[in-house]
Amino acid sequence: MARIKASVDVLTDDPEFDLRCSGMFGKSAIPGGSDPKITAEYLEGSVASAIVIIFEWSDYQNFEPHIREGKNVFDVQKGAKSIWTGTFNSSGENEHIYYVNRTGYYCAGALRSVSDSADEFGVGIDWRNPYGELPAADYPKLPFYGLLSLVYLAIGIAWMALSIAHWRDILQVQNYISGVILFLMLEMAFNWGYWENFNIYGYPSNFLLGLVAILNAGRNSISFFMLLIVCMGYGVVKPTLGSTMNRCRALGVAHFIFGVIYAAGTMLINPDTTNPLVFLVIFPLAFTMTAFYIWTLQSITNTLQTLEIRRQNVKALMYKRLYRLLLFSVTVLGIFFLINTFNYTHREDMDWIAKYWQWRWFLLDGWLNVLYLIVFKLTQDDDMDLEINILRASENLGYDQVKYRGPSENTGENERLREGNESAIFDIGDHEEGDEFTKWDDEESTARASGGGSSSSQEPPAQQR
C-alpha cells in the first residue's frame, strides 16, 4: 500500500461535513518558491457525486451547507472573497487547482451531492506550499534548525580557539564542555537534516527521527547533568562528589528516557491537531527538568555559602553570575508553562488555531531550544572567564612566592599549578589575610616546602586540601 504524503488529506462521505484545514504560505513569503496551490482530486473508485468547497478561514462565516430539492448545496454570501465550490463525479470534472494568493489558514470540505445517497466517495486534498512537502505548521523548523546549526558551529569554533590558546591551563570540566559542544553541533545538524529530508520526500524518515530524538535527549541530559555537578562544585571547588555522583547520573538517565519520548512526540504530533498526547510527552520531561532545577539551585546555594566562608572571591563571583542565570531560566520556564497552558485550553478553538498556526510550533519545540542556547552560551562564557581568572590568580600567587618564599618554592608551586594538581586549583582565591583557611594553607605549604618541593606532588589525597 502506497504511503500518503504528509501534505495530503482525504475527504470522505462524512454526514457531518468532512472539513480539513491547514496553514498555507503565499509565494511572497518564500523567496524563490513555486506557486502555492491546493489541489482537489476525485479519487478513483468513488461512486457518489461530491460537492467540494475550498476557502480561507476568514470566509468561514460566509457560507452555509443546505439541502435543496434533495441535493446538498453551499449557499455562499456575496461578501466572500476566497470561496470556491464545485461538483465532482465519475463522468465529469474530477480535479480542481485552487491557487493561494496570500498566507493564511485554508480549509477544504466535501458533501454528497445527493443527500440521501448511500454511495461513497473520496476526495484527495494536496496542500502544496512554495517550499516543498512539509506541512506549513512545521516549515518554520527548517530555517530555525539551520540557523541554530550555524550558531553552534560559530560557538564551537570560538571555543576551540580559546581552548587552544589556554590548553595548558583549562579545567577538566571544560574538557567535558568541549565534548558537549561537538555533540551540540552534530545534534543541530541532524535536526536540520531530518526536516530537510521530510521537506524533499514528503515522509518523515524513521531512522533520522530516532537518531534526532536520541541526540536531542542526550544533549539535554548531558547538559543538565554537567550543570548540576558544576553547581555542586565539582572540578572547581571539590575534586569528587562521592556517592552523590551516582544519584546525579540516575536523574540524567531518567531525563534522557523522557527526553527521547518528548523529542519523538514533538516531531510526530502535528501542532495543528488537538491531540491530548501532547501533554503525555511533556509532563514526564517537565518532572525530571523540575527536579534538575531544584537540585541545581539548592546545590549552587550551598556552594556559594562554602565559597563565602572560604573567602574565595574569584570563584564566588562566577557562581553568583551562574545563579542569576539559573533564576532567569526558571522564570522563563514558568512564563512559557503558563502560555502553553493557555494554548492547550484553546486547542479546539478554530479561530485561535487559524490566528496562531504559524507560532504554535515554537510553544512546543522552539522556545526550549532558544532558552537552552542562551543558558548554555552564558554558562560557557562564565566557565572561560573562570579559567582566565584562575590563571591570573595563579600568576599572582607565583609573584607572591618569588617575593616572600624564594625562587625554588615558586618553581615548585608553578609546576604544581601547570600540572593541574587538584589541591592547587581548589585553593585559588584564598587571598584574605587573617582568614583561618588561608593561614592553614600557608602553614601546609611551608611544611611541604621544608620537606622538599618534589615530595608535595606525591602526597596521598587525604593529606591534600
Short mmCIF file of C-alpha atoms in Angstrom, two decimals:
data_model
loop_
_atom_site.label_atom_id
_atom_site.label_comp_id
_atom_site.label_asym_id
_atom_site.label_seq_id
_atom_site.Cartn_x
_atom_site.Cartn_y
_atom_site.Cartn_z
CA MET A 1 0.00 0.00 0.00
CA ALA A 2 1.43 3.37 -1.01
CA ARG A 3 2.23 5.85 1.73
CA ILE A 4 0.17 9.02 1.75
CA LYS A 5 2.32 12.14 1.95
CA ALA A 6 2.01 14.40 4.96
CA SER A 7 0.78 17.19 2.67
CA VAL A 8 -2.26 15.16 1.51
CA ASP A 9 -5.64 14.82 3.25
CA VAL A 10 -8.56 12.62 2.14
CA LEU A 11 -12.16 13.83 2.45
CA THR A 12 -14.80 11.11 2.75
CA ASP A 13 -18.59 10.86 2.82
CA ASP A 14 -18.96 12.04 6.41
CA PRO A 15 -22.59 13.03 7.05
CA GLU A 16 -21.34 15.74 9.43
CA PHE A 17 -19.48 17.57 6.61
CA ASP A 18 -15.85 16.46 6.46
CA LEU A 19 -13.63 19.55 6.83
CA ARG A 20 -9.80 19.61 6.79
CA CYS A 21 -7.67 22.71 7.36
CA SER A 22 -4.01 23.63 7.01
CA GLY A 23 -1.82 26.69 7.00
CA MET A 24 -0.56 27.86 3.61
CA PHE A 25 2.26 30.26 2.77
CA GLY A 26 1.87 32.74 -0.06
CA LYS A 27 4.53 32.86 -2.75
CA SER A 28 5.84 36.20 -1.48
CA ALA A 29 6.56 34.63 1.94
CA ILE A 30 9.07 32.15 0.45
CA PRO A 31 11.53 33.90 -1.90
CA GLY A 32 12.24 31.75 -4.94
CA GLY A 33 9.41 29.35 -4.16
CA SER A 34 6.89 27.83 -6.55
CA ASP A 35 3.24 28.82 -6.84
CA PRO A 36 1.33 27.61 -3.75
CA LYS A 37 -1.82 25.70 -4.55
CA ILE A 38 -4.46 23.36 -3.14
CA THR A 39 -5.37 20.52 -5.48
CA ALA A 40 -8.70 18.72 -5.00
CA GLU A 41 -8.95 15.37 -6.83
CA TYR A 42 -11.88 12.97 -7.10
CA LEU A 43 -10.33 9.65 -6.10
CA GLU A 44 -10.52 6.52 -8.23
CA GLY A 45 -13.16 4.07 -7.02
CA SER A 46 -15.56 6.77 -5.84
CA VAL A 47 -19.22 6.31 -6.78
CA ALA A 48 -21.21 9.16 -5.27
CA SER A 49 -21.00 12.67 -6.66
CA ALA A 50 -19.42 15.16 -4.26
CA ILE A 51 -19.67 18.90 -3.83
CA VAL A 52 -16.38 20.41 -2.68
CA ILE A 53 -15.59 23.77 -1.11
CA ILE A 54 -12.20 25.44 -0.57
CA PHE A 55 -11.80 28.71 1.33
CA GLU A 56 -9.61 30.81 3.60
CA TRP A 57 -10.70 30.74 7.24
CA SER A 58 -11.79 34.38 7.31
CA ASP A 59 -14.67 33.35 4.98
CA TYR A 60 -15.90 30.55 7.23
CA GLN A 61 -18.97 32.57 8.22
CA ASN A 62 -19.74 33.47 4.60
CA PHE A 63 -21.21 30.14 3.50
CA GLU A 64 -23.62 27.53 4.81
CA PRO A 65 -24.48 23.99 3.60
CA HIS A 66 -28.15 23.45 2.73
CA ILE A 67 -30.38 20.74 1.28
CA ARG A 68 -32.27 21.99 -1.73
CA GLU A 69 -34.58 19.69 -3.72
CA GLY A 70 -32.91 16.62 -2.25
CA LYS A 71 -29.38 17.82 -3.03
CA ASN A 72 -26.67 19.31 -0.85
CA VAL A 73 -25.53 22.79 -1.84
CA PHE A 74 -23.32 25.51 -0.37
CA ASP A 75 -25.00 28.91 -0.10
CA VAL A 76 -22.22 31.49 -0.47
CA GLN A 77 -22.72 35.11 0.59
CA LYS A 78 -21.81 37.94 -1.73
CA GLY A 79 -19.07 39.28 0.55
CA ALA A 80 -16.99 36.11 0.30
CA LYS A 81 -13.54 36.66 -1.26
CA SER A 82 -11.81 33.28 -1.16
CA ILE A 83 -14.51 30.64 -1.59
CA TRP A 84 -14.56 28.16 -4.48
CA THR A 85 -17.18 25.41 -4.85
CA GLY A 86 -17.56 22.66 -7.43
CA THR A 87 -19.05 19.23 -8.09
CA PHE A 88 -17.01 16.09 -8.70
CA ASN A 89 -18.35 12.87 -10.24
CA SER A 90 -17.05 9.91 -12.19
CA SER A 91 -18.30 11.18 -15.56
CA GLY A 92 -17.43 14.85 -15.33
CA GLU A 93 -14.90 17.12 -13.62
CA ASN A 94 -12.65 15.23 -11.22
CA GLU A 95 -9.92 17.74 -10.35
CA HIS A 96 -9.54 21.40 -9.47
CA ILE A 97 -6.49 23.52 -8.63
CA TYR A 98 -7.04 26.36 -6.14
CA TYR A 99 -4.18 28.88 -6.22
CA VAL A 100 -3.24 30.51 -2.93
CA ASN A 101 -2.67 34.25 -3.26
CA ARG A 102 -1.66 35.05 0.31
CA THR A 103 -0.50 33.40 3.52
CA GLY A 104 -3.38 32.15 5.63
CA TYR A 105 -5.27 29.26 7.14
CA TYR A 106 -7.20 27.40 4.43
CA CYS A 107 -9.85 24.69 4.61
CA ALA A 108 -11.42 22.17 2.26
CA GLY A 109 -14.66 20.27 2.78
CA ALA A 110 -16.95 17.90 0.89
CA LEU A 111 -20.50 16.53 0.99
CA ARG A 112 -22.51 14.05 -1.12
CA SER A 113 -24.35 15.79 -3.91
CA VAL A 114 -27.48 13.72 -3.21
CA SER A 115 -28.32 13.97 0.46
CA ASP A 116 -29.98 10.54 0.84
CA SER A 117 -27.48 8.59 -1.28
CA ALA A 118 -25.71 5.62 0.31
CA ASP A 119 -22.87 5.68 -2.20
CA GLU A 120 -19.37 6.60 -1.08
CA PHE A 121 -16.76 8.99 -2.41
CA GLY A 122 -13.24 10.14 -1.67
CA VAL A 123 -11.61 13.48 -2.48
CA GLY A 124 -7.87 13.96 -2.06
CA ILE A 125 -6.63 17.39 -0.97
CA ASP A 126 -2.98 18.15 -1.73
CA TRP A 127 -1.65 21.18 0.15
CA ARG A 128 1.31 22.29 -1.96
CA ASN A 129 3.37 25.12 -0.41
CA PRO A 130 6.08 27.12 -2.23
CA TYR A 131 8.97 25.44 -0.40
CA GLY A 132 8.23 21.71 -0.73
CA GLU A 133 6.36 18.91 1.04
CA LEU A 134 6.43 19.91 4.72
CA PRO A 135 3.16 20.84 6.43
CA ALA A 136 3.10 24.61 6.78
CA ALA A 137 2.92 24.41 10.58
CA ASP A 138 6.28 22.60 10.60
CA TYR A 139 8.07 24.64 7.94
CA PRO A 140 9.49 27.28 10.37
CA LYS A 141 11.52 24.48 11.99
CA LEU A 142 13.59 24.12 8.80
CA PRO A 143 15.23 27.59 8.84
CA PHE A 144 15.18 27.58 12.66
CA TYR A 145 17.36 24.49 12.98
CA GLY A 146 19.50 25.62 10.06
CA LEU A 147 20.24 28.86 11.91
CA LEU A 148 20.93 27.04 15.18
CA SER A 149 23.37 24.76 13.36
CA LEU A 150 25.36 27.78 12.20
CA VAL A 151 25.22 29.40 15.66
CA TYR A 152 26.55 26.30 17.40
CA LEU A 153 29.21 25.94 14.70
CA ALA A 154 30.37 29.50 15.44
CA ILE A 155 30.35 28.77 19.19
CA GLY A 156 32.37 25.62 18.59
CA ILE A 157 34.99 27.44 16.53
CA ALA A 158 35.30 30.23 19.13
CA TRP A 159 35.53 27.73 21.99
CA MET A 160 38.16 25.69 20.15
CA ALA A 161 40.26 28.81 19.55
CA LEU A 162 40.12 29.78 23.24
CA SER A 163 40.86 26.21 24.32
CA ILE A 164 43.93 26.07 22.07
CA ALA A 165 45.13 29.41 23.42
CA HIS A 166 44.82 28.19 27.04
CA TRP A 167 45.33 24.47 26.51
CA ARG A 168 47.88 24.15 29.32
CA ASP A 169 45.57 25.60 31.96
CA ILE A 170 41.96 24.61 31.20
CA LEU A 171 39.97 22.73 33.83
CA GLN A 172 38.72 19.16 33.48
CA VAL A 173 35.12 20.41 33.40
CA GLN A 174 35.99 22.49 30.36
CA ASN A 175 37.17 19.37 28.55
CA TYR A 176 33.68 17.98 29.12
CA ILE A 177 32.19 21.19 27.73
CA SER A 178 34.27 20.76 24.57
CA GLY A 179 32.66 17.36 24.09
CA VAL A 180 29.18 18.79 24.67
CA ILE A 181 29.76 21.50 22.06
CA LEU A 182 30.77 18.88 19.50
CA PHE A 183 27.65 16.91 20.46
CA LEU A 184 25.50 20.03 20.00
CA MET A 185 26.90 20.74 16.56
CA LEU A 186 26.04 17.21 15.42
CA GLU A 187 22.60 17.25 17.04
CA MET A 188 21.53 20.53 15.43
CA ALA A 189 22.88 19.43 12.04
CA PHE A 190 20.88 16.18 12.19
CA ASN A 191 17.78 18.10 13.33
CA TRP A 192 18.03 20.29 10.26
CA GLY A 193 18.72 17.21 8.10
CA TYR A 194 15.57 15.49 9.38
CA TRP A 195 13.30 18.38 8.41
CA GLU A 196 15.09 18.92 5.08
CA ASN A 197 14.64 15.24 4.22
CA PHE A 198 10.96 15.48 5.22
CA ASN A 199 10.54 18.56 3.03
CA ILE A 200 12.08 16.84 -0.01
CA TYR A 201 10.31 13.48 0.12
CA GLY A 202 7.10 14.29 1.99
CA TYR A 203 7.58 11.49 4.53
CA PRO A 204 9.35 11.55 7.90
CA SER A 205 12.42 9.30 7.95
CA ASN A 206 12.07 6.83 10.82
CA PHE A 207 15.85 6.43 11.02
CA LEU A 208 16.51 10.17 11.23
CA LEU A 209 13.59 10.58 13.61
CA GLY A 210 15.06 8.04 16.03
CA LEU A 211 18.56 9.47 15.68
CA VAL A 212 17.42 13.04 16.29
CA ALA A 213 15.28 12.00 19.27
CA ILE A 214 18.26 10.24 20.87
CA LEU A 215 20.65 13.12 20.15
CA ASN A 216 18.18 15.70 21.44
CA ALA A 217 17.54 13.80 24.65
CA GLY A 218 21.25 13.12 25.09
CA ARG A 219 22.13 16.77 24.63
CA ASN A 220 19.66 17.94 27.25
CA SER A 221 20.51 15.20 29.74
CA ILE A 222 24.27 15.66 29.49
CA SER A 223 23.98 19.42 29.76
CA PHE A 224 21.68 19.36 32.79
CA PHE A 225 23.92 16.74 34.38
CA MET A 226 27.03 18.86 33.83
CA LEU A 227 25.29 21.99 35.10
CA LEU A 228 24.25 20.13 38.23
CA ILE A 229 27.70 18.76 39.10
CA VAL A 230 29.35 22.12 38.37
CA CYS A 231 26.87 23.83 40.72
CA MET A 232 27.84 21.22 43.32
CA GLY A 233 31.41 22.45 42.92
CA TYR A 234 32.82 19.50 41.02
CA GLY A 235 36.09 20.32 39.27
CA VAL A 236 36.23 23.84 40.70
CA VAL A 237 35.60 23.66 44.45
CA LYS A 238 35.90 19.95 45.20
CA PRO A 239 37.68 17.09 43.35
CA THR A 240 34.94 14.46 43.78
CA LEU A 241 31.24 14.16 44.64
CA GLY A 242 31.35 10.64 46.06
CA SER A 243 28.09 8.68 46.05
CA THR A 244 26.15 11.82 45.07
CA MET A 245 27.55 11.42 41.57
CA ASN A 246 25.56 8.17 41.13
CA ARG A 247 22.31 9.93 42.04
CA CYS A 248 23.11 12.66 39.54
CA ARG A 249 23.69 10.03 36.87
CA ALA A 250 20.39 8.28 37.69
CA LEU A 251 18.46 11.53 37.25
CA GLY A 252 20.32 12.14 33.99
CA VAL A 253 19.33 8.70 32.66
CA ALA A 254 15.66 9.27 33.56
CA HIS A 255 15.74 12.66 31.87
CA PHE A 256 17.27 11.04 28.79
CA ILE A 257 14.50 8.42 28.52
CA PHE A 258 11.72 11.00 28.88
CA GLY A 259 13.60 13.28 26.50
CA VAL A 260 13.54 10.64 23.76
CA ILE A 261 9.76 10.34 24.19
CA TYR A 262 9.36 14.12 24.10
CA ALA A 263 11.58 14.64 21.06
CA ALA A 264 9.82 11.93 19.07
CA GLY A 265 6.42 13.23 20.15
CA THR A 266 7.03 16.82 19.06
CA MET A 267 8.07 15.57 15.62
CA LEU A 268 5.21 13.11 15.15
CA ILE A 269 2.37 15.19 16.62
CA ASN A 270 1.23 17.92 14.26
CA PRO A 271 0.85 21.25 16.11
CA ASP A 272 -2.39 21.84 14.16
CA THR A 273 -4.05 18.83 15.79
CA THR A 274 -5.84 18.77 19.14
CA ASN A 275 -4.14 15.61 20.33
CA PRO A 276 -4.05 15.19 24.16
CA LEU A 277 -0.88 13.11 23.69
CA VAL A 278 0.96 16.45 23.66
CA PHE A 279 0.67 16.61 27.46
CA LEU A 280 1.70 12.97 27.87
CA VAL A 281 5.03 13.66 26.16
CA ILE A 282 5.58 16.93 28.05
CA PHE A 283 4.77 16.05 31.68
CA PRO A 284 7.40 13.32 32.36
CA LEU A 285 10.14 15.52 30.92
CA ALA A 286 8.85 18.51 32.87
CA PHE A 287 9.04 16.46 36.07
CA THR A 288 12.72 15.50 35.64
CA MET A 289 13.58 19.00 34.43
CA THR A 290 11.99 20.45 37.57
CA ALA A 291 14.00 18.01 39.69
CA PHE A 292 17.18 19.13 37.94
CA TYR A 293 16.40 22.80 38.50
CA ILE A 294 15.50 22.42 42.19
CA TRP A 295 18.57 20.30 42.91
CA THR A 296 20.81 22.62 40.90
CA LEU A 297 19.58 25.78 42.65
CA GLN A 298 19.97 24.11 46.05
CA SER A 299 23.49 22.95 45.16
CA ILE A 300 24.68 26.31 43.89
CA THR A 301 23.34 27.98 47.03
CA ASN A 302 25.36 25.58 49.21
CA THR A 303 28.45 26.05 47.03
CA LEU A 304 28.19 29.84 47.31
CA GLN A 305 27.98 29.57 51.10
CA THR A 306 31.12 27.44 51.13
CA LEU A 307 33.00 29.88 48.90
CA GLU A 308 31.95 32.85 51.03
CA ILE A 309 33.15 31.10 54.19
CA ARG A 310 36.49 30.42 52.49
CA ARG A 311 36.52 33.95 51.01
CA GLN A 312 37.26 32.59 47.57
CA ASN A 313 36.02 35.73 45.85
CA VAL A 314 37.01 34.86 42.27
CA LYS A 315 35.03 31.64 42.24
CA ALA A 316 32.15 33.14 44.22
CA LEU A 317 31.71 35.86 41.59
CA MET A 318 31.42 33.28 38.81
CA TYR A 319 28.90 31.22 40.76
CA LYS A 320 26.82 34.30 41.54
CA ARG A 321 26.58 35.02 37.82
CA LEU A 322 25.56 31.43 37.18
CA TYR A 323 22.95 31.65 39.96
CA ARG A 324 21.34 34.73 38.39
CA LEU A 325 21.32 32.99 35.03
CA LEU A 326 19.54 29.97 36.50
CA LEU A 327 16.91 32.20 38.12
CA PHE A 328 16.34 33.84 34.73
CA SER A 329 15.85 30.47 33.03
CA VAL A 330 13.43 29.30 35.75
CA THR A 331 11.40 32.50 35.30
CA VAL A 332 11.24 31.97 31.53
CA LEU A 333 10.18 28.35 32.04
CA GLY A 334 7.36 29.47 34.32
CA ILE A 335 6.13 32.07 31.83
CA PHE A 336 6.11 29.61 28.94
CA PHE A 337 4.36 26.99 31.06
CA LEU A 338 1.52 29.46 31.59
CA ILE A 339 1.48 30.28 27.88
CA ASN A 340 1.39 26.59 26.96
CA THR A 341 -1.44 26.02 29.42
CA PHE A 342 -3.39 28.85 27.82
CA ASN A 343 -2.63 27.41 24.38
CA TYR A 344 -3.89 23.98 25.45
CA THR A 345 -7.19 25.39 26.71
CA HIS A 346 -7.75 26.81 23.20
CA ARG A 347 -6.73 23.63 21.39
CA GLU A 348 -10.23 23.14 19.90
CA ASP A 349 -10.86 26.81 19.13
CA MET A 350 -10.54 27.02 15.34
CA ASP A 351 -10.31 30.81 15.42
CA TRP A 352 -7.34 30.54 17.80
CA ILE A 353 -5.64 27.93 15.63
CA ALA A 354 -6.24 29.93 12.45
CA LYS A 355 -4.73 33.04 14.02
CA TYR A 356 -1.63 31.49 15.62
CA TRP A 357 -0.88 28.45 13.45
CA GLN A 358 2.49 29.92 12.39
CA TRP A 359 3.70 30.15 16.01
CA ARG A 360 2.33 27.08 17.74
CA TRP A 361 5.43 25.02 16.86
CA PHE A 362 7.51 27.47 18.89
CA LEU A 363 5.48 26.77 22.03
CA LEU A 364 6.10 23.03 21.69
CA ASP A 365 9.68 22.95 20.50
CA GLY A 366 11.35 26.21 19.52
CA TRP A 367 11.40 28.15 22.78
CA LEU A 368 13.12 25.32 24.67
CA ASN A 369 15.99 25.30 22.18
CA VAL A 370 16.33 29.10 22.36
CA LEU A 371 16.37 29.04 26.17
CA TYR A 372 18.91 26.23 26.11
CA LEU A 373 21.15 28.20 23.74
CA ILE A 374 21.02 31.31 25.95
CA VAL A 375 21.76 29.41 29.16
CA PHE A 376 24.48 27.30 27.55
CA LYS A 377 26.21 30.27 25.87
CA LEU A 378 26.25 32.41 29.01
CA THR A 379 27.34 29.47 31.17
CA GLN A 380 30.10 28.73 28.68
CA ASP A 381 31.29 32.35 28.89
CA ASP A 382 31.37 32.12 32.68
CA ASP A 383 33.44 28.93 32.52
CA MET A 384 36.03 30.55 30.27
CA ASP A 385 36.07 33.68 32.48
CA LEU A 386 36.66 31.43 35.47
CA GLU A 387 39.63 29.83 33.77
CA ILE A 388 41.15 33.21 32.90
CA ASN A 389 40.68 34.43 36.48
CA ILE A 390 42.29 31.26 37.80
CA LEU A 391 45.26 31.90 35.52
CA ARG A 392 45.54 35.46 36.79
CA ALA A 393 45.27 34.25 40.37
CA SER A 394 47.96 31.64 39.77
CA GLU A 395 50.24 34.30 38.29
CA ASN A 396 49.70 36.50 41.35
CA LEU A 397 50.40 33.52 43.61
CA GLY A 398 53.64 32.87 41.74
CA TYR A 399 54.68 36.53 42.16
CA ASP A 400 54.00 36.47 45.90
CA GLN A 401 56.10 33.34 46.26
CA VAL A 402 59.02 34.98 44.44
CA LYS A 403 58.76 37.92 46.80
CA TYR A 404 58.31 36.10 50.10
CA ARG A 405 59.41 32.48 49.72
CA GLY A 406 62.22 32.45 47.20
CA PRO A 407 62.71 31.18 43.65
CA SER A 408 62.86 27.46 44.46
CA GLU A 409 59.44 27.46 46.13
CA ASN A 410 57.94 29.49 43.30
CA THR A 411 59.16 26.97 40.75
CA GLY A 412 57.61 24.05 42.61
CA GLU A 413 54.28 25.81 43.09
CA ASN A 414 54.01 26.92 39.49
CA GLU A 415 54.73 23.40 38.32
CA ARG A 416 52.01 22.17 40.62
CA LEU A 417 49.56 24.65 39.05
CA ARG A 418 50.65 23.89 35.49
CA GLU A 419 50.32 20.15 36.02
CA GLY A 420 46.70 20.59 37.11
CA ASN A 421 47.19 19.41 40.71
CA GLU A 422 43.72 19.46 42.26
CA SER A 423 44.72 20.96 45.61
CA ALA A 424 46.30 23.94 43.85
CA ILE A 425 43.26 24.65 41.68
CA PHE A 426 40.78 24.27 44.56
CA ASP A 427 42.81 26.69 46.75
CA ILE A 428 42.84 29.51 44.16
CA GLY A 429 41.08 32.60 45.54
CA ASP A 430 42.13 32.34 49.21
CA HIS A 431 43.79 35.74 49.46
CA GLU A 432 42.21 37.36 52.51
CA GLU A 433 44.70 37.97 55.33
CA GLY A 434 43.70 36.68 58.71
CA ASP A 435 41.36 34.04 57.27
CA GLU A 436 41.77 30.73 59.06
CA PHE A 437 41.61 28.74 55.79
CA THR A 438 44.39 30.86 54.25
CA LYS A 439 46.58 30.53 57.32
CA TRP A 440 46.11 26.77 57.28
CA ASP A 441 47.05 26.66 53.57
CA ASP A 442 50.17 28.77 54.16
CA GLU A 443 51.29 26.59 57.04
CA GLU A 444 50.68 23.45 54.96
CA SER A 445 52.61 24.88 52.00
CA THR A 446 55.53 25.88 54.26
CA ALA A 447 55.64 22.40 55.77
CA ARG A 448 55.64 20.83 52.32
CA ALA A 449 58.39 23.17 51.14
CA SER A 450 60.62 22.36 54.13
CA GLY A 451 60.21 18.68 53.34
CA GLY A 452 61.27 19.09 49.70
CA GLY A 453 59.47 20.57 46.70
CA SER A 454 59.27 17.28 44.82
CA SER A 455 57.50 15.39 47.56
CA SER A 456 54.45 17.65 47.59
CA SER A 457 53.18 16.27 44.34
CA GLN A 458 53.32 12.72 45.71
CA GLU A 459 51.30 13.22 48.90
CA PRO A 460 48.29 10.96 49.27
CA PRO A 461 44.95 12.65 48.54
CA ALA A 462 43.91 12.51 52.19
CA GLN A 463 46.71 14.94 53.10
CA GLN A 464 45.96 17.38 50.34
CA ARG A 465 43.39 20.11 50.62
#
